[in-house]
Amino acid sequence: MDKLIIQGGATLNGEIWISGAKNSALPILAATLLCDEPVTISNLPHLHDITTMIELLGCMGAQVVIDEKLSIEVNASSLTSCVAPYKLVKTMRASILVLGPLLAHYGETRVSFPGGCAIGSRPVDLHLRALEAMGAEITIEEGYIHAKSNGRLKGAHVVFDVVTVGGTENAVMAATLADGVTILENAAREPEIVDLCRCLVAMGAEIEGIGTNRLVITGKEKLHGTEYAVMPDRIETGTYLTAVAATSGKVKLKNTDPSSLEAVLSKLQEAGADISLGEDWITLDMKGKRPKAVNVKTAPYPAFPTDMQAQFTALNSIAEGTSTVIETIFENRLIQAHEMNRMGAQIQLEGNAAVITGVEALKSAPVMATDLRASASLVIAALVAEGETVIDRIYHIDRGYECIEEKLQLLGANIRRVPD
């Protein structure tokens, strides 16, 4: 198991390139199961979760070809199995996203209950209720979700009790092949869902209300192949911006989308960052100043994203002033605070809130990553800490950040990966 060793104290400066969005790429790869023609996906990040999803498609019989530009062509016409096995699904929650496409296209599927980060309860019941509303018969057997339909799924009016990204993705994919019109109310509005919907439209789907909380999908008898480029990763973008802000540095991020990150950019400006935007780039300059403390409360898009909460907790730990960070999405997502306190941070947890009194400097300490975004927050803390910090269990970070040490090295960080 690899570790990251970081010598803190460097001010980050330079330019880096943002990778494709993992949280967009995974449902788009699942969507290739909706048709019998080749679908070519480009701008995929080179991450373990992407590899796992490709392996899952392959184990079910889909033909997967990687070209010289590292684009991936998936042809599901050769599919031999509609079973998503436990050995693959247990490592990645997004595996549940094959449920809707397999059910809609093939009429029956068995998908193991998913795994992923241990950040609290993330039940799939909202996915299942939406599919049942479209006529699916669903039973739970020996840890597997067994779903089948009597012919095509039927259009339905689905109202989600709470906003669910994965539930919206599964439902919208299934609805593209349903008989009739499906209306999804209180649908998630995340940019990654917009990206998925645009890919589905490129495959011949008819979807109205893209980008709103009311999606209207008119089902088609079949979809067709297409070529599609995955959007840039807004969370990777936000993570590097926050890391540079914490070190009082300056950066230009290329191949990104500023419009997908407005809530985060606003908070960085509040922290004292000078930010400039272009069509596909962002510059941030702290002008050598220590960041100011900012209050943060997570909520579904377009509000502040839960996937950026941990990084801002790290930023606030060395900022001027006192701040409050409130997590409303996942109940265990402030767990990284304990590790930061080992580095000298002053973070008090009160239920789903953290009260943070900024200190001038953190101190190095051996720390352990507990989930993907907590890993990123510990990297930020280590970058601003005095001395050498060792971060263990970094397999979490490899699930969401492509070449993180190489990109940080380009910005001047003293960081290296070593085997355990």
Tab-separated table of C-alpha atoms in Angstrom:
chain	number	residue	atom	x	y	z
A	1	MET	CA	0.000	0.000	0.000
A	2	ASP	CA	1.573	3.302	-1.111
A	3	LYS	CA	2.135	6.379	1.028
A	4	LEU	CA	2.628	10.049	0.209
A	5	ILE	CA	5.488	11.899	1.860
A	6	ILE	CA	5.131	15.684	1.767
A	7	GLN	CA	7.646	18.267	2.943
A	8	GLY	CA	5.516	21.296	3.766
A	9	GLY	CA	6.234	24.962	3.395
A	10	ALA	CA	6.430	25.456	-0.368
A	11	THR	CA	4.300	28.151	-2.009
A	12	LEU	CA	2.541	26.609	-5.016
A	13	ASN	CA	2.927	28.419	-8.341
A	14	GLY	CA	2.527	27.441	-11.983
A	15	GLU	CA	0.131	25.907	-14.518
A	16	ILE	CA	-1.529	22.487	-14.650
A	17	TRP	CA	-4.084	20.680	-16.808
A	18	ILE	CA	-7.377	19.442	-15.318
A	19	SER	CA	-8.476	15.866	-16.065
A	20	GLY	CA	-11.896	14.649	-17.134
A	21	ALA	CA	-14.567	14.340	-14.442
A	22	LYS	CA	-14.738	10.936	-12.771
A	23	ASN	CA	-18.288	11.595	-11.559
A	24	SER	CA	-19.344	12.284	-15.140
A	25	ALA	CA	-17.295	9.544	-16.808
A	26	LEU	CA	-18.721	6.719	-14.684
A	27	PRO	CA	-22.433	7.217	-15.558
A	28	ILE	CA	-21.516	7.933	-19.191
A	29	LEU	CA	-19.626	4.627	-19.361
A	30	ALA	CA	-22.711	2.928	-17.869
A	31	ALA	CA	-24.859	4.620	-20.530
A	32	THR	CA	-22.982	2.757	-23.271
A	33	LEU	CA	-25.077	-0.282	-22.238
A	34	LEU	CA	-28.197	1.423	-23.617
A	35	CYS	CA	-27.422	0.756	-27.292
A	36	ASP	CA	-26.028	-1.918	-29.621
A	37	GLU	CA	-23.660	0.384	-31.482
A	38	PRO	CA	-20.153	1.568	-30.576
A	39	VAL	CA	-19.930	4.589	-28.245
A	40	THR	CA	-16.571	6.378	-28.061
A	41	ILE	CA	-15.791	8.317	-24.879
A	42	SER	CA	-12.831	10.723	-24.688
A	43	ASN	CA	-11.247	12.879	-21.949
A	44	LEU	CA	-11.554	10.025	-19.457
A	45	PRO	CA	-9.374	10.390	-16.351
A	46	HIS	CA	-6.897	7.591	-15.707
A	47	LEU	CA	-8.246	6.452	-12.346
A	48	HIS	CA	-8.844	3.178	-10.549
A	49	ASP	CA	-12.636	3.677	-10.532
A	50	ILE	CA	-12.638	4.184	-14.310
A	51	THR	CA	-10.583	1.012	-14.734
A	52	THR	CA	-13.048	-0.850	-12.508
A	53	MET	CA	-16.049	0.336	-14.548
A	54	ILE	CA	-14.334	-0.689	-17.791
A	55	GLU	CA	-13.518	-4.072	-16.251
A	56	LEU	CA	-17.171	-4.421	-15.230
A	57	LEU	CA	-18.343	-3.706	-18.785
A	58	GLY	CA	-15.826	-6.208	-20.111
A	59	CYS	CA	-16.765	-8.978	-17.684
A	60	MET	CA	-20.373	-8.710	-18.888
A	61	GLY	CA	-19.194	-9.249	-22.470
A	62	ALA	CA	-19.019	-5.711	-23.868
A	63	GLN	CA	-16.156	-5.099	-26.299
A	64	VAL	CA	-13.880	-2.348	-24.992
A	65	VAL	CA	-11.132	-0.885	-27.197
A	66	ILE	CA	-8.683	1.846	-26.183
A	67	ASP	CA	-7.271	3.896	-29.070
A	68	GLU	CA	-3.958	5.748	-29.426
A	69	LYS	CA	-5.519	8.931	-27.961
A	70	LEU	CA	-6.660	6.965	-24.884
A	71	SER	CA	-10.313	7.311	-25.904
A	72	ILE	CA	-12.439	4.261	-25.159
A	73	GLU	CA	-14.870	2.619	-27.565
A	74	VAL	CA	-17.521	0.452	-25.935
A	75	ASN	CA	-19.701	-1.883	-27.993
A	76	ALA	CA	-22.383	-3.562	-25.872
A	77	SER	CA	-23.853	-5.578	-28.769
A	78	SER	CA	-21.722	-8.539	-27.665
A	79	LEU	CA	-23.038	-8.526	-24.081
A	80	THR	CA	-23.292	-12.067	-22.668
A	81	SER	CA	-24.302	-11.355	-19.068
A	82	CYS	CA	-26.461	-8.824	-17.232
A	83	VAL	CA	-24.929	-9.621	-13.842
A	84	ALA	CA	-22.693	-7.076	-12.096
A	85	PRO	CA	-20.683	-9.282	-9.709
A	86	TYR	CA	-19.810	-8.524	-6.111
A	87	LYS	CA	-16.044	-8.802	-6.665
A	88	LEU	CA	-16.125	-5.646	-8.816
A	89	VAL	CA	-19.103	-3.756	-7.415
A	90	LYS	CA	-17.840	-3.988	-3.810
A	91	THR	CA	-14.976	-1.581	-4.552
A	92	MET	CA	-16.981	1.200	-6.188
A	93	ARG	CA	-20.369	2.649	-5.439
A	94	ALA	CA	-20.890	3.937	-8.987
A	95	SER	CA	-21.293	0.335	-10.177
A	96	ILE	CA	-24.972	0.693	-9.222
A	97	LEU	CA	-25.312	2.925	-12.303
A	98	VAL	CA	-25.403	-0.099	-14.623
A	99	LEU	CA	-28.727	-1.110	-13.034
A	100	GLY	CA	-30.966	1.300	-14.999
A	101	PRO	CA	-29.332	0.789	-18.423
A	102	LEU	CA	-29.233	-3.016	-18.144
A	103	LEU	CA	-32.846	-3.203	-16.992
A	104	ALA	CA	-34.105	-0.832	-19.690
A	105	HIS	CA	-32.171	-2.426	-22.551
A	106	TYR	CA	-32.247	-6.121	-21.655
A	107	GLY	CA	-35.301	-6.433	-19.391
A	108	GLU	CA	-33.521	-8.135	-16.502
A	109	THR	CA	-30.362	-7.697	-14.427
A	110	ARG	CA	-28.689	-8.664	-11.173
A	111	VAL	CA	-26.439	-6.046	-9.586
A	112	SER	CA	-24.594	-6.500	-6.306
A	113	PHE	CA	-25.056	-3.882	-3.615
A	114	PRO	CA	-22.228	-1.360	-4.070
A	115	GLY	CA	-19.212	-0.330	-1.982
A	116	GLY	CA	-17.053	2.820	-2.058
A	117	CYS	CA	-16.084	5.439	0.525
A	118	ALA	CA	-17.205	5.022	4.137
A	119	ILE	CA	-18.754	8.480	4.481
A	120	GLY	CA	-22.118	7.505	5.836
A	121	SER	CA	-25.423	6.059	4.714
A	122	ARG	CA	-26.062	6.307	0.992
A	123	PRO	CA	-29.047	4.011	0.420
A	124	VAL	CA	-30.085	2.989	-3.068
A	125	ASP	CA	-33.790	2.823	-2.231
A	126	LEU	CA	-34.463	6.011	-4.219
A	127	HIS	CA	-32.965	4.352	-7.317
A	128	LEU	CA	-35.163	1.298	-6.811
A	129	ARG	CA	-38.384	3.261	-6.203
A	130	ALA	CA	-37.898	5.208	-9.426
A	131	LEU	CA	-37.394	1.991	-11.422
A	132	GLU	CA	-40.394	0.359	-9.715
A	133	ALA	CA	-42.508	3.362	-10.731
A	134	MET	CA	-41.541	2.533	-14.327
A	135	GLY	CA	-42.831	-0.999	-13.913
A	136	ALA	CA	-39.753	-2.874	-12.708
A	137	GLU	CA	-40.126	-5.846	-10.379
A	138	ILE	CA	-37.307	-5.692	-7.826
A	139	THR	CA	-36.265	-8.240	-5.247
A	140	ILE	CA	-33.194	-8.461	-3.010
A	141	GLU	CA	-31.506	-11.855	-3.133
A	142	GLU	CA	-28.250	-12.797	-1.358
A	143	GLY	CA	-26.805	-9.284	-1.536
A	144	TYR	CA	-27.918	-8.696	-5.128
A	145	ILE	CA	-30.590	-6.415	-6.557
A	146	HIS	CA	-32.610	-8.509	-9.000
A	147	ALA	CA	-34.619	-6.284	-11.348
A	148	LYS	CA	-36.786	-7.343	-14.270
A	149	SER	CA	-39.503	-5.870	-16.449
A	150	ASN	CA	-42.346	-7.395	-18.408
A	151	GLY	CA	-41.365	-5.983	-21.792
A	152	ARG	CA	-40.293	-2.328	-21.973
A	153	LEU	CA	-40.319	-0.123	-18.914
A	154	LYS	CA	-43.197	2.370	-18.834
A	155	GLY	CA	-43.029	6.118	-18.595
A	156	ALA	CA	-43.846	7.366	-15.102
A	157	HIS	CA	-44.080	10.463	-12.915
A	158	VAL	CA	-41.330	10.161	-10.296
A	159	VAL	CA	-40.914	12.593	-7.385
A	160	PHE	CA	-37.679	12.095	-5.462
A	161	ASP	CA	-38.109	12.551	-1.700
A	162	VAL	CA	-34.616	14.040	-1.486
A	163	VAL	CA	-32.176	15.149	-4.157
A	164	THR	CA	-30.162	12.121	-5.284
A	165	VAL	CA	-27.443	12.288	-7.913
A	166	GLY	CA	-27.118	8.560	-8.492
A	167	GLY	CA	-30.883	8.035	-8.368
A	168	THR	CA	-31.432	10.751	-10.964
A	169	GLU	CA	-28.740	9.237	-13.205
A	170	ASN	CA	-30.155	5.713	-13.002
A	171	ALA	CA	-33.714	6.936	-13.609
A	172	VAL	CA	-32.891	9.191	-16.559
A	173	MET	CA	-30.898	6.434	-18.273
A	174	ALA	CA	-33.682	3.893	-17.784
A	175	ALA	CA	-36.313	6.383	-18.991
A	176	THR	CA	-34.566	6.904	-22.356
A	177	LEU	CA	-35.738	3.427	-23.452
A	178	ALA	CA	-39.082	3.386	-21.613
A	179	ASP	CA	-42.418	3.332	-23.420
A	180	GLY	CA	-43.898	6.812	-23.053
A	181	VAL	CA	-42.933	9.949	-21.141
A	182	THR	CA	-41.134	9.955	-17.794
A	183	ILE	CA	-41.099	13.056	-15.597
A	184	LEU	CA	-38.477	13.281	-12.847
A	185	GLU	CA	-39.317	15.891	-10.180
A	186	ASN	CA	-36.782	17.146	-7.620
A	187	ALA	CA	-34.066	15.753	-9.875
A	188	ALA	CA	-30.444	16.540	-9.080
A	189	ARG	CA	-28.963	19.396	-11.140
A	190	GLU	CA	-25.228	18.691	-10.847
A	191	PRO	CA	-23.084	19.511	-13.917
A	192	GLU	CA	-22.205	15.823	-14.173
A	193	ILE	CA	-25.905	15.030	-14.702
A	194	VAL	CA	-26.072	17.725	-17.372
A	195	ASP	CA	-23.063	16.052	-19.010
A	196	LEU	CA	-24.734	12.629	-18.875
A	197	CYS	CA	-27.942	14.032	-20.371
A	198	ARG	CA	-26.019	15.682	-23.210
A	199	CYS	CA	-24.316	12.382	-23.961
A	200	LEU	CA	-27.691	10.601	-23.959
A	201	VAL	CA	-29.096	13.226	-26.347
A	202	ALA	CA	-26.092	12.614	-28.614
A	203	MET	CA	-27.118	8.921	-28.532
A	204	GLY	CA	-30.625	9.860	-29.706
A	205	ALA	CA	-32.454	10.362	-26.415
A	206	GLU	CA	-35.132	13.061	-26.047
A	207	ILE	CA	-34.703	14.976	-22.766
A	208	GLU	CA	-36.206	18.332	-21.807
A	209	GLY	CA	-35.287	20.468	-18.794
A	210	ILE	CA	-31.577	19.601	-18.758
A	211	GLY	CA	-29.932	21.546	-15.945
A	212	THR	CA	-33.196	21.988	-14.012
A	213	ASN	CA	-34.824	19.925	-11.252
A	214	ARG	CA	-37.577	18.724	-13.617
A	215	LEU	CA	-36.484	16.359	-16.365
A	216	VAL	CA	-38.946	15.180	-19.021
A	217	ILE	CA	-37.754	12.140	-20.966
A	218	THR	CA	-39.630	10.779	-23.984
A	219	GLY	CA	-38.571	7.168	-24.353
A	220	LYS	CA	-37.213	5.776	-27.631
A	221	GLU	CA	-37.264	2.215	-28.922
A	222	LYS	CA	-33.501	2.307	-29.267
A	223	LEU	CA	-30.495	4.622	-29.010
A	224	HIS	CA	-27.470	4.776	-31.316
A	225	GLY	CA	-23.711	5.132	-31.031
A	226	THR	CA	-21.910	8.444	-30.737
A	227	GLU	CA	-18.624	10.111	-29.795
A	228	TYR	CA	-18.560	12.198	-26.640
A	229	ALA	CA	-15.946	14.056	-24.563
A	230	VAL	CA	-16.358	14.007	-20.777
A	231	MET	CA	-16.494	17.410	-19.039
A	232	PRO	CA	-13.528	18.633	-16.940
A	233	ASP	CA	-13.481	17.637	-13.272
A	234	ARG	CA	-14.854	20.518	-11.195
A	235	ILE	CA	-13.830	18.883	-7.891
A	236	GLU	CA	-10.242	18.360	-9.027
A	237	THR	CA	-10.297	21.998	-10.153
A	238	GLY	CA	-11.583	23.153	-6.777
A	239	THR	CA	-9.084	21.005	-4.896
A	240	TYR	CA	-6.047	22.479	-6.653
A	241	LEU	CA	-7.400	26.019	-6.325
A	242	THR	CA	-7.874	25.470	-2.594
A	243	ALA	CA	-4.410	23.941	-2.196
A	244	VAL	CA	-2.788	26.920	-3.926
A	245	ALA	CA	-4.869	29.371	-1.853
A	246	ALA	CA	-3.812	27.613	1.368
A	247	THR	CA	-0.134	28.034	0.432
A	248	SER	CA	-0.666	31.713	-0.548
A	249	GLY	CA	0.363	30.899	-4.115
A	250	LYS	CA	-0.644	31.537	-7.721
A	251	VAL	CA	-1.910	29.118	-10.368
A	252	LYS	CA	-3.480	28.820	-13.818
A	253	LEU	CA	-5.691	25.778	-14.398
A	254	LYS	CA	-6.313	24.798	-18.020
A	255	ASN	CA	-8.974	22.564	-19.601
A	256	THR	CA	-11.528	23.379	-16.923
A	257	ASP	CA	-15.038	24.869	-16.793
A	258	PRO	CA	-15.458	27.888	-14.496
A	259	SER	CA	-19.255	27.853	-14.861
A	260	SER	CA	-19.487	24.529	-12.975
A	261	LEU	CA	-17.750	25.875	-9.869
A	262	GLU	CA	-19.371	29.207	-9.047
A	263	ALA	CA	-20.083	28.497	-5.355
A	264	VAL	CA	-16.480	27.392	-4.723
A	265	LEU	CA	-14.973	30.332	-6.635
A	266	SER	CA	-17.112	32.737	-4.617
A	267	LYS	CA	-15.808	31.261	-1.338
A	268	LEU	CA	-12.202	31.438	-2.557
A	269	GLN	CA	-12.677	35.115	-3.388
A	270	GLU	CA	-14.123	35.588	0.092
A	271	ALA	CA	-10.930	33.975	1.421
A	272	GLY	CA	-8.911	36.675	-0.324
A	273	ALA	CA	-8.081	35.124	-3.696
A	274	ASP	CA	-7.835	37.237	-6.846
A	275	ILE	CA	-9.564	35.118	-9.510
A	276	SER	CA	-9.761	35.559	-13.289
A	277	LEU	CA	-11.834	33.375	-15.610
A	278	GLY	CA	-11.748	32.380	-19.264
A	279	GLU	CA	-13.843	29.984	-21.301
A	280	ASP	CA	-11.727	26.988	-20.274
A	281	TRP	CA	-9.252	28.344	-17.710
A	282	ILE	CA	-9.075	29.814	-14.206
A	283	THR	CA	-6.290	31.787	-12.544
A	284	LEU	CA	-6.016	32.274	-8.784
A	285	ASP	CA	-3.544	34.600	-7.075
A	286	MET	CA	-3.298	35.055	-3.304
A	287	LYS	CA	-0.556	37.689	-3.752
A	288	GLY	CA	1.381	36.043	-0.938
A	289	LYS	CA	-1.382	36.619	1.620
A	290	ARG	CA	-2.670	34.174	4.208
A	291	PRO	CA	-6.280	33.168	3.439
A	292	LYS	CA	-9.174	34.540	5.487
A	293	ALA	CA	-11.574	32.174	7.251
A	294	VAL	CA	-14.840	31.488	5.399
A	295	ASN	CA	-18.057	29.845	6.578
A	296	VAL	CA	-19.236	26.906	4.486
A	297	LYS	CA	-22.486	24.918	4.379
A	298	THR	CA	-22.846	22.057	1.930
A	299	ALA	CA	-26.021	21.489	-0.060
A	300	PRO	CA	-27.016	20.058	-3.444
A	301	TYR	CA	-25.899	21.900	-6.576
A	302	PRO	CA	-25.763	24.827	-7.281
A	303	ALA	CA	-24.869	25.366	-3.605
A	304	PHE	CA	-21.481	24.521	-2.098
A	305	PRO	CA	-20.563	20.888	-2.940
A	306	THR	CA	-20.036	18.279	-0.246
A	307	ASP	CA	-17.050	17.033	-2.258
A	308	MET	CA	-15.242	20.327	-1.496
A	309	GLN	CA	-16.034	20.498	2.227
A	310	ALA	CA	-12.949	18.648	3.439
A	311	GLN	CA	-10.604	20.790	1.354
A	312	PHE	CA	-12.093	23.991	2.808
A	313	THR	CA	-11.828	22.538	6.295
A	314	ALA	CA	-8.077	22.280	5.636
A	315	LEU	CA	-7.962	25.820	4.228
A	316	ASN	CA	-9.810	27.208	7.248
A	317	SER	CA	-7.472	25.412	9.641
A	318	ILE	CA	-4.625	27.817	8.698
A	319	ALA	CA	-6.769	30.856	7.787
A	320	GLU	CA	-7.057	34.134	9.668
A	321	GLY	CA	-10.076	34.000	11.966
A	322	THR	CA	-12.713	31.507	13.043
A	323	SER	CA	-15.089	29.692	10.724
A	324	THR	CA	-17.927	27.199	10.785
A	325	VAL	CA	-18.216	24.329	8.324
A	326	ILE	CA	-21.604	22.581	8.198
A	327	GLU	CA	-22.037	19.263	6.391
A	328	THR	CA	-25.652	18.524	5.411
A	329	ILE	CA	-25.209	15.682	2.895
A	330	PHE	CA	-23.206	12.888	4.588
A	331	GLU	CA	-23.066	12.303	8.324
A	332	ASN	CA	-19.453	11.063	8.572
A	333	ARG	CA	-17.766	13.528	6.288
A	334	LEU	CA	-16.064	15.621	8.972
A	335	ILE	CA	-14.019	12.635	10.094
A	336	GLN	CA	-10.812	14.102	8.631
A	337	ALA	CA	-10.885	16.768	11.373
A	338	HIS	CA	-9.396	14.295	13.875
A	339	GLU	CA	-6.347	13.756	11.674
A	340	MET	CA	-5.926	17.503	11.118
A	341	ASN	CA	-6.056	18.091	14.863
A	342	ARG	CA	-3.104	15.687	15.161
A	343	MET	CA	-1.260	18.225	13.000
A	344	GLY	CA	-2.084	21.095	15.336
A	345	ALA	CA	-5.367	22.293	13.848
A	346	GLN	CA	-7.992	23.644	16.246
A	347	ILE	CA	-11.202	22.020	15.020
A	348	GLN	CA	-14.122	21.331	17.343
A	349	LEU	CA	-16.824	18.994	16.075
A	350	GLU	CA	-20.421	19.648	17.104
A	351	GLY	CA	-22.644	17.121	15.363
A	352	ASN	CA	-22.599	17.876	11.640
A	353	ALA	CA	-20.668	21.116	12.146
A	354	ALA	CA	-17.022	21.990	12.692
A	355	VAL	CA	-15.921	25.183	14.407
A	356	ILE	CA	-12.416	25.986	13.207
A	357	THR	CA	-10.022	28.470	14.765
A	358	GLY	CA	-7.280	29.146	12.252
A	359	VAL	CA	-3.661	28.735	13.339
A	360	GLU	CA	-0.626	30.288	11.659
A	361	ALA	CA	0.976	26.929	10.887
A	362	LEU	CA	0.280	23.210	11.186
A	363	LYS	CA	2.896	20.679	12.291
A	364	SER	CA	3.826	17.510	10.438
A	365	ALA	CA	2.485	14.191	11.741
A	366	PRO	CA	1.763	10.707	10.419
A	367	VAL	CA	-1.878	10.702	9.266
A	368	MET	CA	-4.237	8.245	7.623
A	369	ALA	CA	-6.723	8.873	4.839
A	370	THR	CA	-10.285	7.676	5.466
A	371	ASP	CA	-12.038	8.516	2.190
A	372	LEU	CA	-11.396	10.198	-1.141
A	373	ARG	CA	-11.967	13.874	-0.297
A	374	ALA	CA	-10.555	13.527	3.215
A	375	SER	CA	-7.365	12.320	1.518
A	376	ALA	CA	-7.216	15.512	-0.529
A	377	SER	CA	-7.722	17.622	2.585
A	378	LEU	CA	-4.802	15.896	4.315
A	379	VAL	CA	-2.597	16.614	1.298
A	380	ILE	CA	-3.516	20.314	1.588
A	381	ALA	CA	-2.815	20.253	5.330
A	382	ALA	CA	0.562	18.586	4.705
A	383	LEU	CA	1.484	21.184	2.062
A	384	VAL	CA	1.147	23.993	4.629
A	385	ALA	CA	2.578	22.080	7.620
A	386	GLU	CA	6.045	22.536	9.058
A	387	GLY	CA	8.152	19.424	8.484
A	388	GLU	CA	7.557	16.125	6.714
A	389	THR	CA	4.091	14.548	6.776
A	390	VAL	CA	3.415	10.913	5.862
A	391	ILE	CA	-0.091	10.145	4.553
A	392	ASP	CA	-1.068	6.467	4.690
A	393	ARG	CA	-3.833	4.560	2.843
A	394	ILE	CA	-3.673	6.814	-0.208
A	395	TYR	CA	-5.491	4.276	-2.374
A	396	HIS	CA	-8.509	6.452	-1.571
A	397	ILE	CA	-6.978	9.455	-3.326
A	398	ASP	CA	-6.116	7.381	-6.399
A	399	ARG	CA	-9.847	6.778	-6.876
A	400	GLY	CA	-10.435	10.449	-7.677
A	401	TYR	CA	-7.227	12.300	-8.574
A	402	GLU	CA	-5.153	11.502	-11.633
A	403	CYS	CA	-1.371	11.833	-11.056
A	404	ILE	CA	-1.814	14.041	-7.991
A	405	GLU	CA	1.831	14.020	-6.962
A	406	GLU	CA	3.044	14.816	-10.501
A	407	LYS	CA	0.626	17.746	-10.804
A	408	LEU	CA	1.596	19.136	-7.406
A	409	GLN	CA	5.287	18.726	-8.278
A	410	LEU	CA	4.665	20.878	-11.363
A	411	LEU	CA	3.474	23.581	-8.960
A	412	GLY	CA	6.581	23.279	-6.812
A	413	ALA	CA	5.396	20.932	-4.066
A	414	ASN	CA	7.899	18.610	-2.387
A	415	ILE	CA	5.837	15.422	-2.595
A	416	ARG	CA	6.673	11.845	-3.438
A	417	ARG	CA	4.975	8.457	-3.454
A	418	VAL	CA	6.660	5.534	-1.738
A	419	PRO	CA	5.615	1.891	-1.312
A	420	ASP	CA	4.743	0.731	2.183
